[in-house]
mmCIF file of C-alpha atoms in Angstrom:
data_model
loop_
_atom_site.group_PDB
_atom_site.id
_atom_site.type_symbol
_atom_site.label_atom_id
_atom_site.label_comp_id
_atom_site.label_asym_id
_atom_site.label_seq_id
_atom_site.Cartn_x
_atom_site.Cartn_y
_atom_site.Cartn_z
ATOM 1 C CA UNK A 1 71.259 126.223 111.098
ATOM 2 C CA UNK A 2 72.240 122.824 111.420
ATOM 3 C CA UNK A 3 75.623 121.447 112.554
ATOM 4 C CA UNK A 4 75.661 118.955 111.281
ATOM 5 C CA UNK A 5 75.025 119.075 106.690
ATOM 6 C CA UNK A 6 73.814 116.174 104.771
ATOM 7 C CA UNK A 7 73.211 116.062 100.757
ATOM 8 C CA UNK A 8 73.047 113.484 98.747
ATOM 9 C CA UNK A 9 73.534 112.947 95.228
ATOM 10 C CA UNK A 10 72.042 110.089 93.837
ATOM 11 C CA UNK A 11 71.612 110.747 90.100
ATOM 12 C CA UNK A 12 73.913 111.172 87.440
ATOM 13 C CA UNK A 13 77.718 110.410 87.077
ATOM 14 C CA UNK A 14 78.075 110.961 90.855
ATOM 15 C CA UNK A 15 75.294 109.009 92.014
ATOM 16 C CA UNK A 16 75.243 107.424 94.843
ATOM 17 C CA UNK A 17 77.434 109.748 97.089
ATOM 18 C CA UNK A 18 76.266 111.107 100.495
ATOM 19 C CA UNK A 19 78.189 113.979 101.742
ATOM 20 C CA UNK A 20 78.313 114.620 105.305
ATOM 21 C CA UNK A 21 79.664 118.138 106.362
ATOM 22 C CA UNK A 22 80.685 119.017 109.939
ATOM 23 C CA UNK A 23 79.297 123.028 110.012
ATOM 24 C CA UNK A 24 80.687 125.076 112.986
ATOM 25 C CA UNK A 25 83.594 126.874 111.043
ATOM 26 C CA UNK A 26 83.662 129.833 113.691
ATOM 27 C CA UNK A 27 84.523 127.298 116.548
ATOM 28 C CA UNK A 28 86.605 125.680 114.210
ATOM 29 C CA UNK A 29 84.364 122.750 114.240
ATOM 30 C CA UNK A 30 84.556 121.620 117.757
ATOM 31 C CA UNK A 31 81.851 119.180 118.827
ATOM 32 C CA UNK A 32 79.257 119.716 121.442
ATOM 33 C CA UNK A 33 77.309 116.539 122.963
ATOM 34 C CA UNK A 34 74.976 117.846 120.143
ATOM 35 C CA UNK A 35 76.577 117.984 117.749
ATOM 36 C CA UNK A 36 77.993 114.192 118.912
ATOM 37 C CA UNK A 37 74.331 112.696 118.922
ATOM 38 C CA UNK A 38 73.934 114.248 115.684
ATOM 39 C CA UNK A 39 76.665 113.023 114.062
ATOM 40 C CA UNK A 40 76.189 109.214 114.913
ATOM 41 C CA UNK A 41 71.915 109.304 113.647
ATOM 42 C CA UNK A 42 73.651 110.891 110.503
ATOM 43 C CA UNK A 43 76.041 107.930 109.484
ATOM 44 C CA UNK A 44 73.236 105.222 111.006
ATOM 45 C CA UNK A 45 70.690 106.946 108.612
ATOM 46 C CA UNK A 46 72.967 106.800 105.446
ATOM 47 C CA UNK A 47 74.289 103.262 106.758
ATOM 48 C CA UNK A 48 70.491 101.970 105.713
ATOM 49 C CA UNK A 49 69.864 104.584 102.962
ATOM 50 C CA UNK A 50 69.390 102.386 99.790
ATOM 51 C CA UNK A 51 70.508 105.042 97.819
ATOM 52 C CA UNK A 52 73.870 105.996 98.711
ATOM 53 C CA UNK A 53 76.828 104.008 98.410
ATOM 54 C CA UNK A 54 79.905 106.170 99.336
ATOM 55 C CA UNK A 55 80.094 108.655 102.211
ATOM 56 C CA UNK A 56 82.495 111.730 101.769
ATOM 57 C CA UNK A 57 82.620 113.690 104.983
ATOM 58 C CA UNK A 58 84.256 116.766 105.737
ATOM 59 C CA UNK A 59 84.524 120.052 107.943
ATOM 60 C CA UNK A 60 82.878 123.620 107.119
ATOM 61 C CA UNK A 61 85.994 126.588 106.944
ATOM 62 C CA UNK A 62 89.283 126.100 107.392
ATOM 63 C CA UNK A 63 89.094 122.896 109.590
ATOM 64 C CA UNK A 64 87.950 118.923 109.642
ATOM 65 C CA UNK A 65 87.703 119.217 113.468
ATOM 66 C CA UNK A 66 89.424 120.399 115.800
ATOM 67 C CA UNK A 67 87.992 117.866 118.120
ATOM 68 C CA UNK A 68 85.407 118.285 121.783
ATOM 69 C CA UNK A 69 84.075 121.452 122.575
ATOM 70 C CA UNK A 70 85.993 121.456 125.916
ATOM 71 C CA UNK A 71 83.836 124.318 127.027
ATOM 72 C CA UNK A 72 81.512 121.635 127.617
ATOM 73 C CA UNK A 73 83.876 118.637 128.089
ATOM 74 C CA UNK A 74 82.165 117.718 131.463
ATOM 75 C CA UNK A 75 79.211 117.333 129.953
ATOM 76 C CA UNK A 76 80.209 115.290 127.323
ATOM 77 C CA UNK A 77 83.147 113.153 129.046
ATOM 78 C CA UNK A 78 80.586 112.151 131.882
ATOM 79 C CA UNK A 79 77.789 111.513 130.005
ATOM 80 C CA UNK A 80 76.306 108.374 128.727
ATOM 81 C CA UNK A 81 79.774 107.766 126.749
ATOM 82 C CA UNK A 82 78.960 104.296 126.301
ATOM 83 C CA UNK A 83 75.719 104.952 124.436
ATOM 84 C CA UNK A 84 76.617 103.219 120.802
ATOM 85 C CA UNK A 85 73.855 104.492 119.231
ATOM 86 C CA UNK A 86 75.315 108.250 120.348
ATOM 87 C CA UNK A 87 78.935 108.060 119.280
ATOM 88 C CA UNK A 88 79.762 108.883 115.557
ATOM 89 C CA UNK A 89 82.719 106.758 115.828
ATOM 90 C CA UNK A 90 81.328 103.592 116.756
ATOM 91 C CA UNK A 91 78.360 104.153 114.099
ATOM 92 C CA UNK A 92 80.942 105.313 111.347
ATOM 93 C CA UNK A 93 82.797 101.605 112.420
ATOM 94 C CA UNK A 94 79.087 100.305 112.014
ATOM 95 C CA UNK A 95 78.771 102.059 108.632
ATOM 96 C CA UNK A 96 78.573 99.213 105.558
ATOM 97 C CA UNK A 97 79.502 102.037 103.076
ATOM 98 C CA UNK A 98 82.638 103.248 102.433
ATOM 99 C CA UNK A 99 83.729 106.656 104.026
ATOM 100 C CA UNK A 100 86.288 109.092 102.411
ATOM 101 C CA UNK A 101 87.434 111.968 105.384
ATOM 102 C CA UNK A 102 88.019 114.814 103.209
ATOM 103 C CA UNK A 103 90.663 116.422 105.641
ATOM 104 C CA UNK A 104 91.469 120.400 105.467
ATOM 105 C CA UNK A 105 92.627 122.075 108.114
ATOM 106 C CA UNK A 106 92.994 121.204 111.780
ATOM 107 C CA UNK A 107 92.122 117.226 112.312
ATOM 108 C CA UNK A 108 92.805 117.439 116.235
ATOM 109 C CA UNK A 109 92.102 114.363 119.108
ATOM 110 C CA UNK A 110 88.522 113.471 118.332
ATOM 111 C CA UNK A 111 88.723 115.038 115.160
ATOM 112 C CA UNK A 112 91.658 112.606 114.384
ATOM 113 C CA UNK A 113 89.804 109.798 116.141
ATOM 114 C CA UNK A 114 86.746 110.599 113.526
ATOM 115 C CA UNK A 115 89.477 110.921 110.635
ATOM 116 C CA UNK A 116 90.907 107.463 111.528
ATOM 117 C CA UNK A 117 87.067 105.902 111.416
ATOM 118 C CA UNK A 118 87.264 106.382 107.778
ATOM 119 C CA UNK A 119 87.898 104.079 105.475
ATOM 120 C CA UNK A 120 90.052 106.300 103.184
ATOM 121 C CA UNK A 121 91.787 109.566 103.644
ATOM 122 C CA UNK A 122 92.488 112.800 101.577
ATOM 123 C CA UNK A 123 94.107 115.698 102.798
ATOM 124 C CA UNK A 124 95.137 119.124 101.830
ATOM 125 C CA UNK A 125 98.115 120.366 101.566
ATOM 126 C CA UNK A 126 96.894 122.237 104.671
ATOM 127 C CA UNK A 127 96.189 119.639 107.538
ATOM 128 C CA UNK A 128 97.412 118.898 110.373
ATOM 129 C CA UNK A 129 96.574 116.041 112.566
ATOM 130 C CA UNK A 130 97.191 116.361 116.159
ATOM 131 C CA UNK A 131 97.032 114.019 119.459
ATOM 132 C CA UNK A 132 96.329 116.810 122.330
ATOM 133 C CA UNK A 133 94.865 113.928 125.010
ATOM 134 C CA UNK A 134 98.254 113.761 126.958
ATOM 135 C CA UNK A 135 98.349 117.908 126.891
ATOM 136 C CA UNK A 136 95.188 118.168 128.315
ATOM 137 C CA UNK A 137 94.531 115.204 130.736
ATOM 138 C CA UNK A 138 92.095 113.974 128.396
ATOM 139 C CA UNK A 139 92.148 110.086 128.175
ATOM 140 C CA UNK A 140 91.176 108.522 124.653
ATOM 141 C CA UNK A 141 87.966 106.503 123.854
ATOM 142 C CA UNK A 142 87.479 107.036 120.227
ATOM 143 C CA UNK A 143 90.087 104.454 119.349
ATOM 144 C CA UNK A 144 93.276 107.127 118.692
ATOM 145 C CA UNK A 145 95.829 105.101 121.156
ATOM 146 C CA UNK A 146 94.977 101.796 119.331
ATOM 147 C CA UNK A 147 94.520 102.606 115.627
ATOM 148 C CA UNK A 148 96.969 105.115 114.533
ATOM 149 C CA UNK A 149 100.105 102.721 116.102
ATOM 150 C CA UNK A 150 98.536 99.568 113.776
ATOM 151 C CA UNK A 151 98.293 102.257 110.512
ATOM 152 C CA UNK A 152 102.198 104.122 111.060
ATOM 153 C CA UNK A 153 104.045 101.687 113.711
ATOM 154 C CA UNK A 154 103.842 101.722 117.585
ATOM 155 C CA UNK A 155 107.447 104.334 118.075
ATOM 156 C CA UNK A 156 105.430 106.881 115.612
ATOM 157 C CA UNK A 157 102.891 106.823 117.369
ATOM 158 C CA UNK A 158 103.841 107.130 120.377
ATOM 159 C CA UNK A 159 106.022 110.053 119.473
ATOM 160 C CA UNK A 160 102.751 111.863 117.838
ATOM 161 C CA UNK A 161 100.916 111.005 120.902
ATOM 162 C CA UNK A 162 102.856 111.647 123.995
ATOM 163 C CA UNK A 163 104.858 114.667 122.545
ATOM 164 C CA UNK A 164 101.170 116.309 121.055
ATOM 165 C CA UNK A 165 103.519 116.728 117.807
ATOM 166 C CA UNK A 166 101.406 117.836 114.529
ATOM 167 C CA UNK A 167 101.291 115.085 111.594
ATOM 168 C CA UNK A 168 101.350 117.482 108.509
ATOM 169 C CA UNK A 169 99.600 116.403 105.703
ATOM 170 C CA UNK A 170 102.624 115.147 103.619
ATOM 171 C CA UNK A 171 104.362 113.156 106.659
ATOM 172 C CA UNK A 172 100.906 111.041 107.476
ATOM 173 C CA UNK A 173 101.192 110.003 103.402
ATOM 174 C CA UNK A 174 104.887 109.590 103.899
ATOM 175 C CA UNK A 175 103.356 106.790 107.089
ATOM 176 C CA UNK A 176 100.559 105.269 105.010
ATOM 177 C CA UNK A 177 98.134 107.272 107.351
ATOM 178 C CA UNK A 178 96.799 109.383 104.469
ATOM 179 C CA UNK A 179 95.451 108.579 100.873
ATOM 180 C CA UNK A 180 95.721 111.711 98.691
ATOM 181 C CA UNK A 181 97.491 115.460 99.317
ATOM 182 C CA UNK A 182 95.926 117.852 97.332
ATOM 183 C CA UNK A 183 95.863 121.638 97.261
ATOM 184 C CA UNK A 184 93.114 122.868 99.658
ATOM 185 C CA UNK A 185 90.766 123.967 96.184
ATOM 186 C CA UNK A 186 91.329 119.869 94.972
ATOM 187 C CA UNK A 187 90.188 118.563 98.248
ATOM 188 C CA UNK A 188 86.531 117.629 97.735
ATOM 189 C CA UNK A 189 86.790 117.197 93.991
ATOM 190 C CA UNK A 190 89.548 114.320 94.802
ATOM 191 C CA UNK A 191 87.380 112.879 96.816
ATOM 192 C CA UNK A 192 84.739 112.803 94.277
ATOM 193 C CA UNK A 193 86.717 111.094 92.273
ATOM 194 C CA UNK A 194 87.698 108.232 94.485
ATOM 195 C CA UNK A 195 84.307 107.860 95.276
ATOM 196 C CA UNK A 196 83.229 107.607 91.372
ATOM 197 C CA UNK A 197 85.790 104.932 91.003
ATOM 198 C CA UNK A 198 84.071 102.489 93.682
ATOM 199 C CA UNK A 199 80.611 103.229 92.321
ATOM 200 C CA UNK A 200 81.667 101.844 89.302
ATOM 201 C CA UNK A 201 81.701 98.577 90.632
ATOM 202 C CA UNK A 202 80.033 95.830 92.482
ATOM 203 C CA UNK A 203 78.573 97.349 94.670
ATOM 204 C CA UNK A 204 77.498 94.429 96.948
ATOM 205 C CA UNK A 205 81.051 93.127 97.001
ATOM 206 C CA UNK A 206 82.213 96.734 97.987
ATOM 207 C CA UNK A 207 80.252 96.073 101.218
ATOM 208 C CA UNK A 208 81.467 92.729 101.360
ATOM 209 C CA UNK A 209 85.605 93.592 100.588
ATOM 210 C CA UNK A 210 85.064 96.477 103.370
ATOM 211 C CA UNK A 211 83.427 94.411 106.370
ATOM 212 C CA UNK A 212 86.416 91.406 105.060
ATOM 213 C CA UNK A 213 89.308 93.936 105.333
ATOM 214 C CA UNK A 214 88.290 95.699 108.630
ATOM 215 C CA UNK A 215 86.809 92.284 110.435
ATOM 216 C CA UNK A 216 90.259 90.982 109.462
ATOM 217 C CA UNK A 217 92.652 93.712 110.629
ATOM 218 C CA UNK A 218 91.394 93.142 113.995
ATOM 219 C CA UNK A 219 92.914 89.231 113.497
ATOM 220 C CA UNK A 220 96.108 87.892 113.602
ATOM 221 C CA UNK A 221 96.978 86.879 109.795
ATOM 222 C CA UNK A 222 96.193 82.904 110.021
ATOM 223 C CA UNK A 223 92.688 83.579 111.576
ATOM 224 C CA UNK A 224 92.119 86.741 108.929
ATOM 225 C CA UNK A 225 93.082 84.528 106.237
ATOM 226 C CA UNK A 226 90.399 81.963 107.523
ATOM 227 C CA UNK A 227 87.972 84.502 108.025
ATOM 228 C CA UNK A 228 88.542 85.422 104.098
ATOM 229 C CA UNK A 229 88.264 81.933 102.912
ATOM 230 C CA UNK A 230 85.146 81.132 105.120
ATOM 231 C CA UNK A 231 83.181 84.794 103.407
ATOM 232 C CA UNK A 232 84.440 84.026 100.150
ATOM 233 C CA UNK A 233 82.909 80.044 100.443
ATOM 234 C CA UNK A 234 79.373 81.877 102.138
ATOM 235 C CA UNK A 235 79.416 84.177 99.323
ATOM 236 C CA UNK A 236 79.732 81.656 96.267
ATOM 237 C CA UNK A 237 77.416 79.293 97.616
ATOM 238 C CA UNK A 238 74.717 82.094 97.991
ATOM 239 C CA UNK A 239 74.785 82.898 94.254
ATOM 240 C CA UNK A 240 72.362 81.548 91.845
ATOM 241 C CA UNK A 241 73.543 80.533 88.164
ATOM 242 C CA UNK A 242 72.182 82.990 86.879
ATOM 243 C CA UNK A 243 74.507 85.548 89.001
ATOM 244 C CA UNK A 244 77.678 83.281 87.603
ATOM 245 C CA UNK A 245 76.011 83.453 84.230
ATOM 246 C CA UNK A 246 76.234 87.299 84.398
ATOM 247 C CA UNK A 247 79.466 87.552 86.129
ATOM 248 C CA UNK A 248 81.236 85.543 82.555
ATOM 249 C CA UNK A 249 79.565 87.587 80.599
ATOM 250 C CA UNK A 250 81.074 90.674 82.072
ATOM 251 C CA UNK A 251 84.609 89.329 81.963
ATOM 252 C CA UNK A 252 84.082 88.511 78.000
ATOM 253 C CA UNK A 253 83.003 91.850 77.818
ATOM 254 C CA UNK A 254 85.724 93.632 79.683
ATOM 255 C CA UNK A 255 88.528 91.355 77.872
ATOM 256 C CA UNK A 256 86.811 91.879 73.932
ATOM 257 C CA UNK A 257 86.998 95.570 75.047
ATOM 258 C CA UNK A 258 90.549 94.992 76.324
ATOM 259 C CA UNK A 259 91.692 92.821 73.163
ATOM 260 C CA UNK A 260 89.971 95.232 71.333
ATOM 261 C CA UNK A 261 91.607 98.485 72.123
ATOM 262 C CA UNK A 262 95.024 97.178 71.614
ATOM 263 C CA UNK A 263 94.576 95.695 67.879
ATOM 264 C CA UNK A 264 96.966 98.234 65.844
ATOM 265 C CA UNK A 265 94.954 100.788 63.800
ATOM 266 C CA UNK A 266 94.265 99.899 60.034
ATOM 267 C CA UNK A 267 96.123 101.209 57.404
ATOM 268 C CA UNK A 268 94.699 104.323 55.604
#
């Protein structure tokens, strides 16, 4: 049995989605080196899968994650760590698609770290995201002590962090940290449906607006709005008139429809 699920759906109206399903529910779905390496070749392999545009991932049972294995933590803390092409979080970072964390359950240190490389989150009324690195002399590397302060403020997180204090579901929306609470039976379905409203568009600009947003969130705001204006010039002067020909036609399209649908009904 693998540990790691993958499915696709690429026909239909959810076509397009891979779904990516951590599957050690009796462990709670802690992560072995394994399970680690696994992981990483999965998003890589869906990164350059032509078919799949959105990525939902989520956790097998009652949890996302509830983070390392630490049965084996020497093992996987002293191994090649540094190996990019091994660590799901630096090949979900990598990842051109969008991912939506589908979040049930227990989200804990490295299962928050994975939670926080997604692009969007939605949680069940049921999770619970917790920062257990300061309990257990465990020092982070996935990205937790950096990200989560720049998503819900630097005193939050340190709070969250240093105390080991749970984030329930409703408080990480109330921070910005979280998309979508659901009830637990809503979870994946919600996710679905986010995912069905990106493939509805352009689908090479979704690539595009994700690399612009994340590239710039790593800038200070005059450089991020340079970075903007420099992708938006590269991407304009790559397109053929036949591309701008297509992209007017659309817009009269979309506003006759629009015009359309609010002309008052005729009179009987």
């Amino acid at each position: 049995m693998s540990l790691i699920m993958v499915s696709k759906d690429t026909e239909g109206g959810g076509g397009g989605i891979g779904y990516v399903r951590i599957n050690r529910p009796k462990s709670l779905n802690s992560l072995t080196r394994g399970m680690m390496k696994d992981l990483a070749g999965v998003f890589k392999s869906l990164d350059s899968d032509d078919s799949i545009h959105v990525i939902i991932l989520s956790g097998e049972g009652s949890s996302f994650c509830s983070g390392v294995d630490l049965t084996s933590a020497e093992d996987v803390f002293k191994g090649d760590v540094k190996d990019v092409e091994s660590d799901p979080v630096a090949q979900m970072e990598r990842c051109r698609k969008p991912i939506i964390g589908a979040i049930s359950g227990f989200a804990v240190t490295a299962g928050f770290e994975i939670a926080l490389a997604c692009d969007i989150l939605i949680a069940s009324t049921d999770a619970k995201f917790i920062d257990t690195h300061a309990r257990f002399g465990i020092f982070p590397s996935w990205g937790l002590s950096q990200k989560l302060s720049r998503i819900i403020g630097v005193n939050k997180a340190r709070e969250i962090s240093l105390t080991a204090t749970p984030l329930t579901a409703q408080d990480a929306h109330n921070l910005g940290l979280v998309n979508h609470v659901v009830e637990p039976p809503q979870l994946l379905n919600k996710a679905r449906q986010v995912a069905q409203a990106i493939l509805k568009n352009n689908l090479d600009l979704v690539v595009r607006y994700k690399a612009v947003i994340n590239d710039g969130a790593n800038r200070d705001l005059h450089h991020a709005l340079l970075l903007e204006k420099e992708r938006a010039h590269e991407y304009y002067n790559g397109m053929t008139k036949e591309q701008f020909k297509k992209m007017q036609e659309f817009i009269a399209a979309r506003s006759s429809s629009s015009s359309s649908s609010k002309k008052p009904p005729s009179k009987l």
